[in-house]
Coordinates of C-alpha atoms in Angstrom, one line a residue:
M1 CA 16.0 -76.8 21.5
H2 CA 12.8 -76.0 19.8
A3 CA 10.5 -78.2 21.9
G4 CA 6.9 -77.1 21.8
R5 CA 7.1 -75.0 18.7
D6 CA 4.4 -75.1 16.1
T7 CA 5.9 -77.2 13.2
Q8 CA 3.2 -76.0 10.8
K9 CA 4.6 -72.5 10.9
Q10 CA 7.6 -72.4 8.5
P11 CA 10.0 -69.5 7.9
A12 CA 9.5 -67.2 4.9
F13 CA 12.9 -68.2 3.6
V14 CA 16.3 -69.7 4.8
L15 CA 19.7 -68.0 4.4
L16 CA 22.2 -70.9 4.1
D17 CA 25.9 -70.7 4.0
M18 CA 27.6 -73.2 1.6
K19 CA 30.6 -73.6 3.9
L20 CA 29.4 -74.7 7.3
P21 CA 32.0 -76.0 9.8
K22 CA 30.7 -79.6 10.2
L23 CA 28.2 -80.1 7.4
S24 CA 28.0 -79.0 3.8
G25 CA 25.4 -76.4 2.9
L26 CA 24.3 -78.8 0.1
D27 CA 23.7 -81.5 2.7
V28 CA 21.5 -79.1 4.7
L29 CA 19.6 -78.2 1.5
R30 CA 19.1 -81.9 0.6
S31 CA 17.7 -82.4 4.1
L32 CA 15.4 -79.4 3.8
R33 CA 14.1 -80.6 0.4
S34 CA 13.5 -84.2 1.6
N35 CA 11.3 -83.1 4.4
P36 CA 7.7 -82.4 3.3
L37 CA 7.3 -79.7 5.9
T38 CA 10.3 -77.7 4.5
A39 CA 10.4 -78.8 0.9
L40 CA 8.8 -75.6 -0.5
V41 CA 10.6 -73.1 1.8
P42 CA 12.7 -70.8 -0.4
V43 CA 16.5 -71.1 0.2
V44 CA 19.1 -68.4 -0.6
M45 CA 22.6 -69.9 -0.5
L46 CA 25.7 -67.8 -0.1
T47 CA 29.4 -68.2 0.4
S48 CA 32.5 -66.2 0.9
S49 CA 34.5 -68.7 -1.2
S50 CA 36.1 -67.5 -4.4
E51 CA 35.6 -70.9 -6.0

């Protein structure tokens, strides 16, 4: 999907929904934090849940 992209260029930040259809937003955040290339990218998490 992103073949050939420069992996050294990272986004300025990530907007992440807590309630994703197949994967938890927390699982995505854990994955981002465990990867040295994305560990320091700021993440803003949001949800429409009232919990």
